[in-house]
Amino acid sequence: MILASISLYCLALAQDAIGPFPHPSKPAHSQTYDQFFKMGNWMGSETPNQFWERLSPSWFQDEESNQELQGLEALSRHLAETHSWSEGSREAWKSIATSAPITASCSIVDGEGSVLLSGESPIFSGIPIRFGRIVAEAKVGDFDVEVAQRASIADPSVDYLVRGRSLSLRAFSIVDSGWQVEVAYVDTQPSPVEIIALGASCMTGGIERLSREVTEYGSTFFLKPGVKEILSLPSQNGETLFLHLQLNGPVPSIGQTQNGTRFLGVPNLASLDSYPAFIGKLREQSSVWSHESGWLAFEGEHAEQLAIGAAAEAFASAPTQKYRIQMRVFEAGELTGGQTFEAFLAPELPLQFAHGVAAQAVSDWDVEIASNARIPDPILTPLFAGFLGSITMQKDGKLAVDCGVSEFSFPESVSMLLADDVPASTEHDGETSSQPPIRVSVENPAQGSVGFRGLYPLNSEAHLFLSQAWRDEADSNMHTLELEIRRIS
């Protein structure tokens, strides 16, 4: 059979991109891509590492994107029951309490000031949106082989390989303060087409290497109304990139009913694993109504004090301290590669990043056999070379670090004879046709990695420096990897 890639192009513009996620940096099955990334349909069974090297947006497993509106509905019913409101009064209160949309303005700008991506859109608290233009190209990324009596076939498995830049963000309002914003940025640029030589006599052609440059960045930070934040991002080809982001609009305040009930939303706290413990502490002090979306209601003589305390806790958990992260690689004392970027760090809010080259290789084969039929099935291994990691601040101020550098290479391919030829014969149930030998190629990719993993304290100046060195047997040179994290504001 003749195997070839399929070139089908799908454009996703900002106004058409319903899905709330940045595009996948890994090849995505065509049906999954259409449902998840184009239509925004939550699927439930997927995991972030199916689509990205390291990125993991916090809303990935959110089946519902409008939990805050659901929480407001639940709060309105609670207040109506508590204060004996009519249905009309409840609906009127809900319309007043519903937060108005705010305006998000964002751009990705290079070191020379050229705008590479920009967008402006109204957004609602808790509901993610996406900006960017991407091109999805359908590729034959693997095969599903099938075999039956006297017949076999390799069924191409089509994946989408996406190129372009996309930026997703989700903002949570923080009472009387501003917004906590999570951003997820992806940049993928495919390399020139390279065909993997399968070496299988029954497969003419090959599978594409699917090589591509990948940059991923995910972090969370705090924004004041009308104040633009600028962060440097990981970047490709030595260019300098900056994220510009600004939110404009009214910040919600603590609400009060005529009966004295205080209510507010703390959605940024509700997104944390520590939210149940926070609610437990509140209930030790007084009666509190709570919803999983972060809506709270307090009654009694301490209602105002408790509401103010909850708002202060929401602001205290927001990431307001900016850090510069640097990773550098040296060979024989000379700098050979590195990444420098910025992020805000706060407990339970991870920074995730990746920059490098991704591809795939044929690392093994299976052979499917049936009566008078057989076919080899290639096993493909995903590869990544470059910088990647995650950093999460703990409640005690220590940093949970999982950062490193990985690499891969291709030694000479190995040609293997999996099965000899089988001559035609006559059996008791009839004649059998001859079977050619099965010969294939295996690439045996070499993979390596080095890095840092563990809990590390910052010093008194909010600074962390890690380093390790090793001698490479291939070139006898000393290699050094450094990771430096420093608070800059």
Tab-separated table of C-alpha atoms in Angstrom, residues 65-230:
chain	number	residue	atom	x	y	z
A	65	SER	CA	-17.514	26.394	32.985
A	66	ASN	CA	-20.206	28.485	34.694
A	67	GLN	CA	-19.915	27.288	38.291
A	68	GLU	CA	-20.011	30.837	39.631
A	69	LEU	CA	-23.385	31.443	37.973
A	70	GLN	CA	-24.628	28.149	39.389
A	71	GLY	CA	-23.346	29.215	42.802
A	72	LEU	CA	-25.147	32.548	42.515
A	73	GLU	CA	-28.363	30.690	41.690
A	74	ALA	CA	-27.887	28.508	44.777
A	75	LEU	CA	-27.135	31.584	46.918
A	76	SER	CA	-30.266	33.362	45.688
A	77	ARG	CA	-32.407	30.369	46.671
A	78	HIS	CA	-30.731	30.200	50.079
A	79	LEU	CA	-31.407	33.895	50.720
A	80	ALA	CA	-34.983	33.625	49.435
A	81	GLU	CA	-35.662	30.744	51.818
A	82	THR	CA	-33.948	32.463	54.753
A	83	HIS	CA	-35.660	35.823	54.253
A	84	SER	CA	-38.972	34.615	52.763
A	85	TRP	CA	-38.478	36.383	49.432
A	86	SER	CA	-40.942	36.010	46.620
A	87	GLU	CA	-39.749	34.504	43.351
A	88	GLY	CA	-39.827	37.946	41.781
A	89	SER	CA	-37.692	39.386	44.572
A	90	ARG	CA	-35.236	36.530	44.223
A	91	GLU	CA	-34.857	37.069	40.478
A	92	ALA	CA	-34.498	40.819	40.970
A	93	TRP	CA	-31.767	40.301	43.571
A	94	LYS	CA	-29.947	37.840	41.327
A	95	SER	CA	-29.935	40.251	38.389
A	96	ILE	CA	-28.394	42.949	40.592
A	97	ALA	CA	-25.825	40.605	42.170
A	98	THR	CA	-24.662	39.113	38.868
A	99	SER	CA	-21.211	40.432	38.061
A	100	ALA	CA	-20.882	42.521	34.934
A	101	PRO	CA	-18.303	41.382	32.370
A	102	ILE	CA	-14.885	42.965	32.425
A	103	THR	CA	-12.681	43.665	29.414
A	104	ALA	CA	-9.484	41.702	28.889
A	105	SER	CA	-6.783	43.134	26.617
A	106	CYS	CA	-3.748	40.998	25.845
A	107	SER	CA	-0.859	40.796	23.406
A	108	ILE	CA	2.332	38.849	22.745
A	109	VAL	CA	5.122	41.247	21.768
A	110	ASP	CA	8.675	40.471	20.633
A	111	GLY	CA	11.824	42.261	21.731
A	112	GLU	CA	11.561	44.784	18.890
A	113	GLY	CA	8.032	45.782	19.829
A	114	SER	CA	6.259	43.878	17.045
A	115	VAL	CA	2.887	42.468	18.073
A	116	LEU	CA	2.664	38.734	17.285
A	117	LEU	CA	-0.764	38.106	18.808
A	118	SER	CA	-3.342	40.392	20.360
A	119	GLY	CA	-6.932	40.336	21.451
A	120	GLU	CA	-9.617	42.145	23.391
A	121	SER	CA	-12.799	40.604	24.714
A	122	PRO	CA	-15.346	40.874	27.519
A	123	ILE	CA	-14.937	38.035	29.998
A	124	PHE	CA	-16.850	36.754	33.005
A	125	SER	CA	-15.276	35.664	36.260
A	126	GLY	CA	-14.372	31.977	36.154
A	127	ILE	CA	-15.083	31.398	32.444
A	128	PRO	CA	-11.931	30.861	30.307
A	129	ILE	CA	-11.469	32.296	26.833
A	130	ARG	CA	-8.909	31.824	24.051
A	131	PHE	CA	-7.121	34.167	21.675
A	132	GLY	CA	-4.982	33.314	18.666
A	133	ARG	CA	-4.795	31.926	15.152
A	134	ILE	CA	-3.797	28.332	14.535
A	135	VAL	CA	-3.566	25.943	11.585
A	136	ALA	CA	-4.323	22.259	12.116
A	137	GLU	CA	-2.791	19.912	9.536
A	138	ALA	CA	-3.995	16.317	9.395
A	139	LYS	CA	-1.181	13.763	9.412
A	140	VAL	CA	-0.939	9.996	9.398
A	141	GLY	CA	0.692	9.606	12.794
A	142	ASP	CA	0.261	5.848	13.289
A	143	PHE	CA	-1.530	2.760	11.994
A	144	ASP	CA	-4.180	0.445	13.329
A	145	VAL	CA	-3.334	-2.865	11.711
A	146	GLU	CA	-5.996	-5.478	11.189
A	147	VAL	CA	-5.581	-9.075	10.139
A	148	ALA	CA	-8.049	-11.798	9.222
A	149	GLN	CA	-8.011	-15.056	7.312
A	150	ARG	CA	-6.008	-14.563	4.105
A	151	ALA	CA	-6.074	-10.723	4.435
A	152	SER	CA	-4.384	-7.901	6.342
A	153	ILE	CA	-4.445	-4.116	6.188
A	154	ALA	CA	-2.848	-1.104	7.882
A	155	ASP	CA	-5.550	1.463	8.661
A	156	PRO	CA	-4.056	4.985	8.867
A	157	SER	CA	-4.703	6.802	12.151
A	158	VAL	CA	-5.095	10.520	11.421
A	159	ASP	CA	-3.934	13.107	13.960
A	160	TYR	CA	-3.895	16.892	13.814
A	161	LEU	CA	-0.526	18.601	14.097
A	162	VAL	CA	-1.187	22.252	14.962
A	163	ARG	CA	1.008	25.265	14.334
A	164	GLY	CA	0.595	28.826	15.533
A	165	ARG	CA	0.227	30.746	18.783
A	166	SER	CA	-2.720	30.662	21.162
A	167	LEU	CA	-3.329	32.157	24.589
A	168	SER	CA	-6.062	31.144	27.017
A	169	LEU	CA	-6.888	32.899	30.247
A	170	ARG	CA	-9.301	32.622	33.134
A	171	ALA	CA	-9.877	35.418	35.644
A	172	PHE	CA	-11.322	35.183	39.151
A	173	SER	CA	-12.558	38.339	40.850
A	174	ILE	CA	-11.117	39.172	44.274
A	175	VAL	CA	-13.417	41.376	46.331
A	176	ASP	CA	-12.352	45.034	46.532
A	177	SER	CA	-8.901	44.191	45.107
A	178	GLY	CA	-8.754	43.010	41.500
A	179	TRP	CA	-8.477	39.712	39.667
A	180	GLN	CA	-6.464	36.538	39.849
A	181	VAL	CA	-5.644	35.509	36.274
A	182	GLU	CA	-4.363	32.159	35.038
A	183	VAL	CA	-2.759	32.165	31.591
A	184	ALA	CA	-1.889	29.223	29.347
A	185	TYR	CA	0.234	29.964	26.267
A	186	VAL	CA	1.323	27.594	23.483
A	187	ASP	CA	3.516	28.216	20.435
A	188	THR	CA	4.202	25.385	17.978
A	189	GLN	CA	6.146	25.678	14.724
A	190	PRO	CA	6.566	22.461	12.685
A	191	SER	CA	9.998	21.648	11.275
A	192	PRO	CA	10.559	20.586	7.640
A	193	VAL	CA	8.879	17.296	6.790
A	194	GLU	CA	10.969	14.190	7.490
A	195	ILE	CA	9.755	10.705	6.603
A	196	ILE	CA	10.600	7.768	8.867
A	197	ALA	CA	11.812	4.839	6.792
A	198	LEU	CA	9.801	1.896	8.079
A	199	GLY	CA	11.707	-0.673	6.093
A	200	ALA	CA	8.640	-2.901	5.880
A	201	SER	CA	8.192	-4.587	2.520
A	202	CYS	CA	4.412	-4.493	2.923
A	203	MET	CA	4.412	-0.730	3.577
A	204	THR	CA	5.633	1.556	0.822
A	205	GLY	CA	6.350	5.082	2.010
A	206	GLY	CA	6.550	6.021	5.662
A	207	ILE	CA	5.263	7.937	8.639
A	208	GLU	CA	6.243	11.545	9.262
A	209	ARG	CA	8.623	12.380	12.083
A	210	LEU	CA	6.198	15.148	13.167
A	211	SER	CA	9.120	17.292	14.334
A	212	ARG	CA	8.142	20.676	15.747
A	213	GLU	CA	9.389	23.434	17.994
A	214	VAL	CA	7.288	23.703	21.137
A	215	THR	CA	6.911	26.464	23.715
A	216	GLU	CA	4.465	26.178	26.613
A	217	TYR	CA	3.884	28.505	29.542
A	218	GLY	CA	1.277	28.416	32.285
A	219	SER	CA	1.137	30.603	35.392
A	220	THR	CA	-1.181	32.653	37.591
A	221	PHE	CA	-0.868	36.261	38.726
A	222	PHE	CA	-2.760	39.152	40.281
A	223	LEU	CA	-4.006	42.179	38.351
A	224	LYS	CA	-5.283	45.481	39.654
A	225	PRO	CA	-8.000	47.257	37.642
A	226	GLY	CA	-6.582	49.181	34.701
A	227	VAL	CA	-2.952	48.273	35.466
A	228	LYS	CA	-1.049	46.499	32.679
A	229	GLU	CA	1.193	43.601	33.696
A	230	ILE	CA	4.152	42.636	31.486
